Each structure stands twice: as C-alpha cells, then as structure tokens.
Tab-separated table of C-alpha atoms and ligand atoms in Angstrom:
chain	number	residue	atom	x	y	z
A	296	MET	CA	40.116	11.906	11.369
A	297	SER	CA	39.549	9.448	8.544
A	298	SER	CA	37.448	11.514	6.181
A	299	LYS	CA	38.664	14.294	3.899
A	300	PRO	CA	37.089	17.532	5.129
A	301	SER	CA	37.356	18.972	1.607
A	302	GLU	CA	34.932	16.386	0.202
A	303	LYS	CA	32.002	18.107	-1.440
A	304	ARG	CA	28.953	16.789	0.363
A	305	GLN	CA	25.254	17.243	-0.171
A	306	VAL	CA	22.686	18.268	2.409
A	307	VAL	CA	19.716	15.899	2.578
A	308	ARG	CA	16.392	16.408	4.300
A	309	PHE	CA	13.492	14.007	4.621
A	310	ALA	CA	10.484	16.173	5.583
A	311	PHE	CA	7.163	14.455	6.281
A	312	TYR	CA	4.045	16.642	6.165
A	313	LYS	CA	0.600	16.167	7.690
A	314	LEU	CA	-2.431	18.074	6.424
A	315	ASP	CA	-4.957	19.557	8.853
A	316	SER	CA	-8.327	18.041	7.823
A	317	ALA	CA	-9.903	21.518	8.185
A	318	TRP	CA	-8.348	22.255	4.763
A	319	ARG	CA	-10.719	19.749	3.125
A	320	ARG	CA	-13.699	21.836	4.235
A	321	LEU	CA	-12.486	24.948	2.410
A	322	SER	CA	-14.136	25.890	-0.888
A	323	ALA	CA	-13.046	24.021	-4.011
A	324	GLU	CA	-11.975	27.390	-5.403
A	325	ARG	CA	-9.561	27.996	-2.539
A	326	GLN	CA	-8.290	24.401	-2.566
A	327	ALA	CA	-7.490	24.629	-6.284
A	328	SER	CA	-5.587	27.882	-5.929
A	329	ALA	CA	-3.794	26.585	-2.824
A	330	LYS	CA	-2.618	23.461	-4.689
A	331	LEU	CA	-1.440	25.543	-7.615
A	332	GLU	CA	0.467	27.953	-5.369
A	333	PHE	CA	2.066	25.119	-3.370
A	334	GLY	CA	2.973	23.113	-6.491
A	335	GLU	CA	4.458	26.103	-8.266
A	336	THR	CA	6.452	27.060	-5.164
A	337	ILE	CA	8.048	23.606	-5.194
A	338	GLU	CA	8.649	23.773	-8.953
A	339	SER	CA	10.333	27.161	-8.545
A	340	PHE	CA	13.104	25.447	-6.521
A	341	ALA	CA	13.822	22.921	-9.296
A	342	GLY	CA	17.193	24.436	-10.193
A	343	ARG	CA	18.289	24.808	-6.580
A	344	LEU	CA	17.341	21.475	-5.013
A	345	LEU	CA	16.658	17.956	-6.140
A	346	LEU	CA	13.117	17.403	-4.877
A	347	ARG	CA	11.220	14.115	-4.922
A	348	PRO	CA	7.586	13.944	-3.743
A	349	TYR	CA	6.249	10.700	-2.220
A	350	GLY	CA	2.767	9.912	-0.928
A	351	LEU	CA	1.958	8.214	2.387
A	352	VAL	CA	-1.837	8.605	2.351
A	353	GLY	CA	-3.359	5.214	3.135
A	354	ILE	CA	-0.044	3.991	4.579
A	355	ARG	CA	0.522	5.962	7.787
A	356	GLY	CA	-1.901	8.009	9.846
A	357	ASP	CA	0.540	10.591	11.162
A	358	CYS	CA	1.873	11.965	7.870
A	359	ASP	CA	0.517	12.407	4.336
A	360	PHE	CA	3.539	13.062	2.142
A	361	LEU	CA	7.308	13.253	2.040
A	362	LEU	CA	9.489	15.762	0.233
A	363	TRP	CA	12.952	14.201	-0.202
A	364	GLN	CA	15.219	17.226	-0.564
A	365	VAL	CA	18.834	17.182	-1.737
A	366	ALA	CA	20.760	20.454	-1.864
A	367	GLU	CA	24.316	21.707	-2.087
A	368	ASP	CA	23.885	23.812	1.043
A	369	LEU	CA	21.681	24.106	4.100
A	370	ASP	CA	20.420	27.547	3.074
A	371	SER	CA	18.501	26.070	0.133
A	372	VAL	CA	16.667	23.652	2.402
A	373	VAL	CA	15.760	26.480	4.773
A	374	ALA	CA	14.642	28.700	1.879
A	375	LEU	CA	12.343	25.994	0.527
A	376	GLN	CA	10.629	25.376	3.855
A	377	THR	CA	10.301	29.138	4.424
A	378	ALA	CA	8.619	29.523	1.027
A	379	LEU	CA	6.276	26.586	1.687
A	380	ASN	CA	5.328	28.028	5.089
A	381	ARG	CA	4.243	31.230	3.339
A	382	THR	CA	1.761	29.459	1.060
A	383	ASP	CA	-1.949	29.095	1.766
A	384	LEU	CA	-1.647	25.286	1.940
A	385	GLY	CA	1.403	25.668	4.178
A	386	ALA	CA	-0.838	27.238	6.826
A	387	TYR	CA	-2.589	23.850	7.104
A	388	LEU	CA	0.539	21.675	7.082
A	389	ALA	CA	2.466	20.364	10.076
A	390	VAL	CA	5.883	18.684	9.831
A	391	PRO	CA	5.614	15.789	12.302
A	392	TYR	CA	8.947	14.305	11.183
A	393	SER	CA	11.990	16.026	9.728
A	394	TYR	CA	15.395	14.378	9.377
A	395	LEU	CA	18.531	16.257	8.364
A	396	ALA	CA	21.637	14.491	7.067
A	397	MET	CA	24.633	14.826	4.738
A	398	THR	CA	26.336	12.563	2.275
A	399	ARG	CA	29.819	11.279	3.098
A	400	ARG	CA	32.027	8.282	2.392
A	401	SER	CA	31.635	5.262	4.641
A	402	ILE	CA	34.493	4.448	7.024
A	403	TYR	CA	34.074	0.780	6.048
A	404	GLU	CA	35.416	-0.876	2.923
A	405	PHE	CA	32.791	-2.371	0.653
A	406	PRO	CA	33.946	-4.526	-2.244
A	407	GLU	CA	32.293	-3.648	-5.529
A	408	ALA	CA	29.169	-5.612	-6.374
A	409	PRO	CA	29.769	-7.655	-9.552
A	410	GLY	CA	28.870	-5.596	-12.609
A	411	VAL	CA	27.698	-2.625	-10.557
A	412	GLY	CA	30.833	-0.758	-9.564
A	413	GLN	CA	31.270	1.379	-6.498
A	414	PRO	CA	28.418	3.861	-6.113
A	415	SER	CA	29.365	7.403	-5.165
A	416	ARG	CA	28.158	8.047	-1.638
A	417	LEU	CA	28.715	11.791	-1.959
A	418	VAL	CA	26.029	12.479	-4.566
A	419	ILE	CA	22.425	11.342	-4.211
A	420	ARG	CA	20.944	10.024	-7.456
A	421	PRO	CA	17.416	8.777	-6.767
A	422	SER	CA	16.186	6.019	-9.055
A	423	ASP	CA	12.738	5.602	-10.612
A	424	ALA	CA	11.805	2.926	-8.066
A	425	ARG	CA	8.158	2.997	-7.073
A	426	TYR	CA	8.800	2.863	-3.317
A	427	LEU	CA	11.112	4.480	-0.802
A	428	PHE	CA	11.516	2.960	2.675
A	429	VAL	CA	12.982	5.452	5.149
A	430	TYR	CA	13.991	5.295	8.797
A	431	PRO	CA	16.333	7.045	11.224
A	432	PHE	CA	19.032	4.842	12.693
A	433	ILE	CA	21.124	4.902	15.878
A	434	LYS	CA	23.800	2.381	16.891
A	435	THR	CA	24.537	1.508	20.516
A	436	ARG	CA	27.604	3.146	22.088
A	437	GLY	CA	28.918	-0.404	22.532
A	438	TRP	CA	29.261	-0.610	18.730
A	439	TYR	CA	31.725	2.271	18.708
A	440	MET	CA	33.791	0.622	21.468
A	441	LEU	CA	34.476	-2.404	19.235
A	442	PRO	CA	37.712	-2.513	17.217
A	443	LYS	CA	37.120	-1.286	13.679
A	444	ALA	CA	38.210	-4.623	12.196
A	445	GLU	CA	35.484	-6.385	14.187
A	446	ARG	CA	32.882	-3.910	12.987
A	447	GLN	CA	34.103	-4.370	9.412
A	448	VAL	CA	33.442	-8.134	9.674
A	449	MET	CA	29.866	-7.448	10.794
A	450	MET	CA	29.370	-4.873	8.046
A	451	ASP	CA	30.623	-7.430	5.502
A	452	GLU	CA	27.873	-9.822	6.624
A	453	HIS	CA	25.359	-6.980	6.373
A	454	VAL	CA	26.451	-6.176	2.825
A	455	ARG	CA	26.422	-9.863	1.848
A	456	ILE	CA	22.776	-10.147	2.909
A	457	GLY	CA	21.868	-6.898	1.135
A	458	ARG	CA	23.354	-8.160	-2.129
A	459	GLN	CA	20.965	-11.109	-2.090
A	460	TYR	CA	18.279	-8.516	-2.808
A	461	PRO	CA	19.607	-6.708	-5.885
A	462	SER	CA	16.234	-5.026	-6.512
A	463	ILE	CA	16.693	-2.987	-3.319
A	464	ARG	CA	19.030	0.018	-3.471
A	465	LEU	CA	20.337	1.697	-0.325
A	466	ASN	CA	21.064	5.390	0.213
A	467	THR	CA	22.771	6.015	3.557
A	468	THR	CA	23.237	9.582	4.748
A	469	TYR	CA	24.868	10.772	7.957
A	470	SER	CA	23.410	12.919	10.731
A	471	TYR	CA	25.991	12.782	13.571
A	472	GLY	CA	25.741	16.053	15.473
A	473	LEU	CA	23.342	17.567	12.924
A	474	ASP	CA	20.173	15.867	14.082
A	475	ASP	CA	18.998	13.361	16.721
A	476	GLN	CA	19.739	10.199	14.717
A	477	GLU	CA	23.138	8.998	13.479
A	478	PHE	CA	22.052	7.977	9.977
A	479	ILE	CA	19.050	8.119	7.746
A	480	VAL	CA	18.666	5.018	5.652
A	481	ALA	CA	16.506	5.229	2.551
A	482	PHE	CA	15.976	2.069	0.516
A	483	GLU	CA	14.549	2.295	-3.007
A	484	GLY	CA	12.722	-0.647	-4.585
A	485	ASP	CA	9.698	-1.764	-6.566
A	486	SER	CA	8.641	-4.559	-4.243
A	487	PRO	CA	7.598	-4.002	-0.603
A	488	ALA	CA	7.698	-7.821	-0.214
A	489	ASP	CA	11.409	-7.914	-1.145
A	490	PHE	CA	12.140	-5.164	1.342
A	491	LEU	CA	10.226	-6.957	4.108
A	492	ASP	CA	12.254	-10.137	3.484
A	493	LEU	CA	15.522	-8.192	3.462
A	494	VAL	CA	14.787	-6.483	6.795
A	495	MET	CA	13.741	-9.793	8.389
A	496	GLU	CA	16.987	-11.367	7.297
A	497	LEU	CA	19.066	-8.430	8.526
A	498	ARG	CA	17.536	-8.841	11.981
A	499	GLU	CA	19.497	-12.111	12.295
A	500	SER	CA	22.820	-10.476	11.432
A	501	LYS	CA	25.390	-9.802	14.155
A	502	ALA	CA	25.373	-6.052	13.542
A	503	SER	CA	21.654	-5.940	14.321
A	504	SER	CA	22.310	-6.557	18.018
A	505	TYR	CA	24.079	-3.161	18.077
A	506	THR	CA	21.023	-1.239	16.825
A	507	LEU	CA	19.682	1.149	19.447
A	508	ARG	CA	16.809	2.600	17.385
A	509	ASP	CA	15.513	2.194	13.840
A	510	THR	CA	11.994	3.588	14.035
A	511	PRO	CA	9.716	5.150	12.908
A	512	THR	CA	9.679	3.476	9.517
A	513	PHE	CA	8.055	5.127	6.511
A	514	THR	CA	6.862	3.315	3.387
A	515	CYS	CA	6.524	5.995	0.715
A	516	VAL	CA	5.107	5.807	-2.825
A	517	GLN	CA	6.829	7.827	-5.532
A	518	MET	CA	4.436	9.948	-7.584
A	519	SER	CA	4.354	13.214	-9.479
A	520	LEU	CA	3.962	16.406	-7.504
A	521	TRP	CA	0.407	16.906	-8.765
A	522	ASP	CA	-0.625	13.307	-8.114
A	523	MET	CA	0.781	13.602	-4.609
A	524	LEU	CA	-1.255	16.777	-4.024
A	525	ASP	CA	-4.349	14.890	-5.222
A	526	THR	CA	-3.891	12.267	-2.508
A	527	LEU	CA	-4.646	15.046	0.002
A	528	GLY	CA	-8.231	15.329	-1.287
A	529	GLY	CA	-9.928	18.614	-2.144
A	530	ALA	CA	-10.173	20.050	-5.625
A	531	GLY	CA	-8.254	18.016	-8.216
A	532	SER	CA	-4.839	19.103	-9.400
A	533	ALA	CA	-6.213	19.181	-12.954
A	534	GLN	CA	-8.548	21.968	-11.861
A	535	ALA	CA	-5.673	23.702	-10.116
A	536	VAL	CA	-3.223	23.414	-12.999
A	537	SER	CA	-5.824	24.568	-15.524
A	538	ARG	CA	-5.471	27.973	-13.862
A	539	ARG	CA	-1.901	28.325	-14.978
A	540	PRO	CA	-1.746	31.267	-17.298
A	541	THR	CA	-1.330	30.146	-20.905
A	542	ARG	CA	1.252	32.191	-22.791
A	543	ALA	CA	0.345	34.246	-25.808
A	544	ASP	CA	1.809	31.543	-28.062
A	545	GLY	CA	-0.521	28.937	-26.524
A	546	TYR	CA	2.263	27.008	-24.759
A	547	THR	CA	2.204	26.097	-21.049
A	548	PRO	CA	5.381	25.290	-19.060
A	549	VAL	CA	4.839	21.818	-17.627
A	550	ALA	CA	8.196	20.371	-16.567
A	551	THR	CA	11.928	20.806	-16.692
A	552	LEU	CA	14.353	18.566	-18.569
A	553	ALA	CA	15.836	17.699	-15.184
A	554	ASP	CA	12.441	16.179	-14.289
A	555	LEU	CA	12.355	14.217	-17.541
A	556	PRO	CA	15.702	12.601	-18.321
A	557	ALA	CA	16.034	10.572	-21.542
A	558	GLY	CA	14.175	7.285	-21.296
A	559	THR	CA	11.612	8.515	-18.766
A	560	SER	CA	7.995	9.617	-18.885
A	561	ARG	CA	5.638	11.531	-16.633
A	562	ARG	CA	2.110	12.809	-16.444
A	563	VAL	CA	1.483	16.569	-16.509
A	564	TYR	CA	-1.578	18.729	-16.956
A	565	VAL	CA	-2.335	21.171	-19.767
A	566	GLY	CA	-5.532	23.204	-19.698
A	567	GLY	CA	-7.061	20.717	-17.249
A	568	ASP	CA	-6.196	17.658	-19.384
A	569	ALA	CA	-3.766	14.934	-18.334
A	570	VAL	CA	-0.900	14.683	-20.825
A	571	ALA	CA	1.823	12.021	-20.971
A	572	LEU	CA	5.330	13.352	-21.648
A	573	PHE	CA	8.065	11.049	-22.963
A	574	ASN	CA	11.746	11.787	-23.458
A	575	VAL	CA	12.809	9.466	-26.284
A	576	ASN	CA	16.537	9.741	-26.982
A	577	GLY	CA	16.501	13.425	-26.031
A	578	THR	CA	13.325	14.397	-27.941
A	579	VAL	CA	10.248	15.156	-25.867
A	580	HIS	CA	6.874	13.891	-27.118
A	581	ALA	CA	3.453	14.597	-25.600
A	582	VAL	CA	0.219	12.666	-26.091
A	583	ALA	CA	-3.094	12.542	-24.206
A	584	ASN	CA	-2.497	10.425	-21.132
A	585	ARG	CA	-5.634	8.274	-21.397
A	586	CYS	CA	-5.516	5.227	-23.662
A	587	THR	CA	-8.433	5.350	-26.111
A	588	HIS	CA	-9.229	1.687	-25.395
A	589	ALA	CA	-10.048	1.585	-21.651
A	590	ARG	CA	-8.404	4.742	-20.299
A	591	ALA	CA	-5.208	3.322	-18.813
A	592	SER	CA	-2.490	5.859	-18.043
A	593	LEU	CA	-0.069	5.908	-20.987
A	594	SER	CA	2.613	7.691	-18.950
A	595	GLU	CA	2.982	4.347	-17.156
A	596	GLY	CA	3.399	2.455	-20.442
A	597	THR	CA	6.567	0.980	-21.932
A	598	VAL	CA	8.433	2.972	-24.570
A	599	ASP	CA	10.009	1.384	-27.632
A	600	ALA	CA	12.565	4.019	-28.657
A	601	SER	CA	13.302	2.321	-32.000
A	602	ARG	CA	9.651	2.778	-33.107
A	603	CYS	CA	9.089	5.929	-31.032
A	604	ALA	CA	5.998	4.215	-29.621
A	605	VAL	CA	4.410	3.511	-26.258
A	606	THR	CA	2.725	0.258	-25.246
A	607	CYS	CA	-0.273	0.700	-22.953
A	608	PRO	CA	0.252	-0.955	-19.543
A	609	TRP	CA	-3.163	-2.679	-19.550
A	610	HIS	CA	-3.846	-4.495	-22.838
A	611	GLU	CA	-0.750	-3.774	-24.911
A	612	GLY	CA	-2.258	-1.229	-27.245
A	613	VAL	CA	0.617	0.487	-29.084
A	614	PHE	CA	0.574	4.169	-30.072
A	615	SER	CA	3.042	6.183	-32.132
A	616	LEU	CA	4.401	9.027	-30.010
A	617	GLU	CA	4.985	11.070	-33.183
A	618	THR	CA	1.505	10.841	-34.694
A	619	GLY	CA	-0.733	9.335	-32.000
A	620	GLN	CA	-1.795	6.594	-34.449
A	621	VAL	CA	-2.526	3.077	-33.254
A	622	LEU	CA	0.302	0.731	-34.218
A	623	GLY	CA	-1.022	-2.416	-32.552
A	624	GLY	CA	-3.323	-3.995	-29.972
A	625	PRO	CA	-7.007	-3.444	-29.219
A	626	PRO	CA	-7.414	0.380	-29.451
A	627	SER	CA	-9.168	1.576	-32.603
A	628	LEU	CA	-8.809	5.332	-32.100
A	629	PRO	CA	-5.573	7.340	-32.045
A	630	VAL	CA	-4.551	9.491	-29.079
A	631	ALA	CA	-4.273	13.261	-29.337
A	632	THR	CA	-0.751	14.570	-29.777
A	633	TYR	CA	0.408	17.861	-28.288
A	634	ARG	CA	2.937	20.318	-29.623
A	635	VAL	CA	6.145	20.448	-27.586
A	636	LYS	CA	8.988	22.912	-27.387
A	637	VAL	CA	11.912	23.272	-25.043
A	638	GLU	CA	13.174	26.673	-23.902
A	639	GLY	CA	16.392	26.383	-21.902
A	640	ASP	CA	15.559	23.657	-19.380
A	641	THR	CA	11.785	24.200	-19.542
A	642	VAL	CA	9.452	21.873	-21.437
A	643	LEU	CA	6.372	23.630	-22.852
A	644	VAL	CA	3.314	21.944	-24.292
A	645	ALA	CA	0.440	23.316	-26.390
A	646	PRO	CA	-2.747	21.670	-27.630
A	647	PRO	CA	-3.893	20.406	-29.931
A	648	GLY	CA	-1.939	18.868	-32.852
A	649	LEU	CA	-4.960	16.597	-32.625
A	650	ILE	CA	-5.086	13.655	-35.006
A	651	ASP	CA	-8.475	13.495	-36.680
A	652	ALA	CA	-10.162	10.365	-35.282
A	653	ARG	CA	-11.655	9.743	-38.740
A	654	GLU	CA	-8.234	9.275	-40.273
A	655	PRO	CA	-7.614	5.692	-41.381
A	656	ILE	CA	-5.909	3.623	-38.722
A	657	ALA	CA	-2.359	2.658	-39.560
A	658	PRO	CA	-1.867	-1.039	-40.347
A	659	ARG	CA	-1.173	-3.012	-37.211
A	660	SER	CA	2.127	-4.668	-36.695
B	31	LIG	S1	-6.489	0.352	-21.884
B	31	LIG	FE1	-4.906	0.586	-23.283
B	31	LIG	S2	-4.961	-1.128	-24.512
B	31	LIG	FE2	-6.614	-1.392	-23.149
C-alpha cells in the first residue's frame, strides 16, 4: 500500500439536481417561500460543509444546478441531502447525477509548476473561477497492468500539456470502491474556449488511449445561491429573501465571513433590494448593487483596496465603498451605503445609511 491510511481526507460530492417543471406552475407565494426555505437550509450547513452552487440552466437539459459539497465526513453529506429532501422545493427535485469521491495524494510524482508550488491534494480549495467543468473518469484495466514507471511517463506528458493552459486549474478526487467511477475530475477556469482546447490536446496524449469512460461532461457556471435559485424560474429570490425576518435592531444576516474572504465581493439581498458586499482588507462594506449610471452589477466590479473604491464593470464609474460617493467616471449620483456589522462569523446588513443624492458630488479623480 503506497498511501498513508492516517492521511486526513475530505469527502467530496458533486450532486446535480433537476427541477420538475410542475413547480413553476405553483403560486408565486409558494415559490418564494420554497426558495427561502431551500436557501436557508443550505446556508445552515455553512459551518459543516464547504458548499458551492453552480448553474446549468441553458447548458444541459437533464440537470439545472450543481451543489459541489466538501465535508470532513460522509455523515455531513448525508445530513445535507436529508435536510434538502425535507424542504418544499426538495419535493420537486430529482438528483439525476451524484458522484461521491475523496481527496488523496496521487501515486504519481508531479514536479512543481514554476512559481506555483505543490498544491495540497488533500484539501479542496475552490477558486473564484467563473466555470467548473466536471466529469467522472474510468481508466481501462490495461492501464493498471502497465509498469508504474511507464504510466509515470504518460502522466508526465499529460501534466506537460496541462501546464500550457495555466488558466485552467484541476481538482482530482478519487472514487475507487466508493462509487461507479474511479475519479471525478473538476477543472476550474474563466474561459470555456481554453478548456475546449486543453481537452482536444489531451486527446492526442498517450494516456488518453487508456481512458475507458469520461462522460457525461458538465459545464457549470459559478453563481451565488440566490442567483442560482433564480435560474430555476418562479418568484424571484429578492421576493423570497425579503421575507427573512428583520431583527429588532434592523439588521439582517446575509452571509458568513467564510463566504466572503478578504478581497472578494458578492451580491446579497436585504429587504428585497440587491446589495453588493465587499471584504476590503478584512472590513466588510455594503452598497446598493446597481450602478446609478446604467444599472450594472457593482458586485462584479473591480475593487481598489488603497482607495476603498469599486470600479463599475461597464463604463468604469468609480464609487467610494465608505461613502457611496462618485469618485470618477460617468455616474453623477452616489450609491446607497448600508450599515454592516459582524457577529461571530455572520455578516449583518441594515439599511439605509443612505447618502443624500443632493449632496455635492466629490471631485473626480
Ligand atoms: S453602468 Fe456603471 S458606469 Fe455605466
């Protein structure tokens, strides 16, 4: 046995869900409460599992979304699915594909990529890449009959090709004996075109002739939980989230710090309004998500930590994240700022902290 049995490994599940279209004919009232219940059930597992939602609506016909689940034990994965099955939306969801795997070290030696170092294969750390490309993988039995040194040579070629596409990041997890496939491969990247070129090139590698099965293939789009639920149709998540009870102090829990590491942003909903959250050097700021110029989504903008400002992704309007004032570009009106506080790991937001639109606009830089 080449692997250390004492290695701490993670349990990984890729669960693909398909919504019964009958759900879309329910009342808007029921759809909104079903989305809220489903979303809050997932959020309630935040401390127990790493959970990443991805949408497949418009990409595949046989599934609508993926929940990439990473846990320290199998029980957590079972508990999550049990809780989802008990929800109202869960009654309308099938799981057409479910792949179980674990992390472990590879039996092959991979030299470090220049400047990158050796990634840990025992702990899954998803990136912020826009896309995830997932498929189950089985090698032929002939592959296992080859001497290990011969397989290593073919894996070296495989790795060499992969490194020509540095924008694509591979997560390999192992399923031997746990599920029907041998591996699950999950590639993260921002460019489907790069991934297509990589896979075409890998087809010409020697190792490829030892592939028994590498389908079905899933192209998945990373999005927030509430955006993903909106791809299903029905009442909007904003309507659903506006039903969250507001606390007596006016604050609403909207995210955890684990969801919002330093340097990241995300869209949340407060009282039915979309709000952009930003973690700038450990301080969380919240502003209205819609740019006052032409309504682009500011949560997708670029943050300048030194100015504590966000640049709009469409026409480069710049807003202060501290005051909401316009610091540059075409917008003439400031964005609303929200009050933020953090309790333990929970980020809470309260309106308004609104900047009066009649205030003079700060000089543009
Ligand atoms: S939409 Fe933001 S600057 Fe135009």
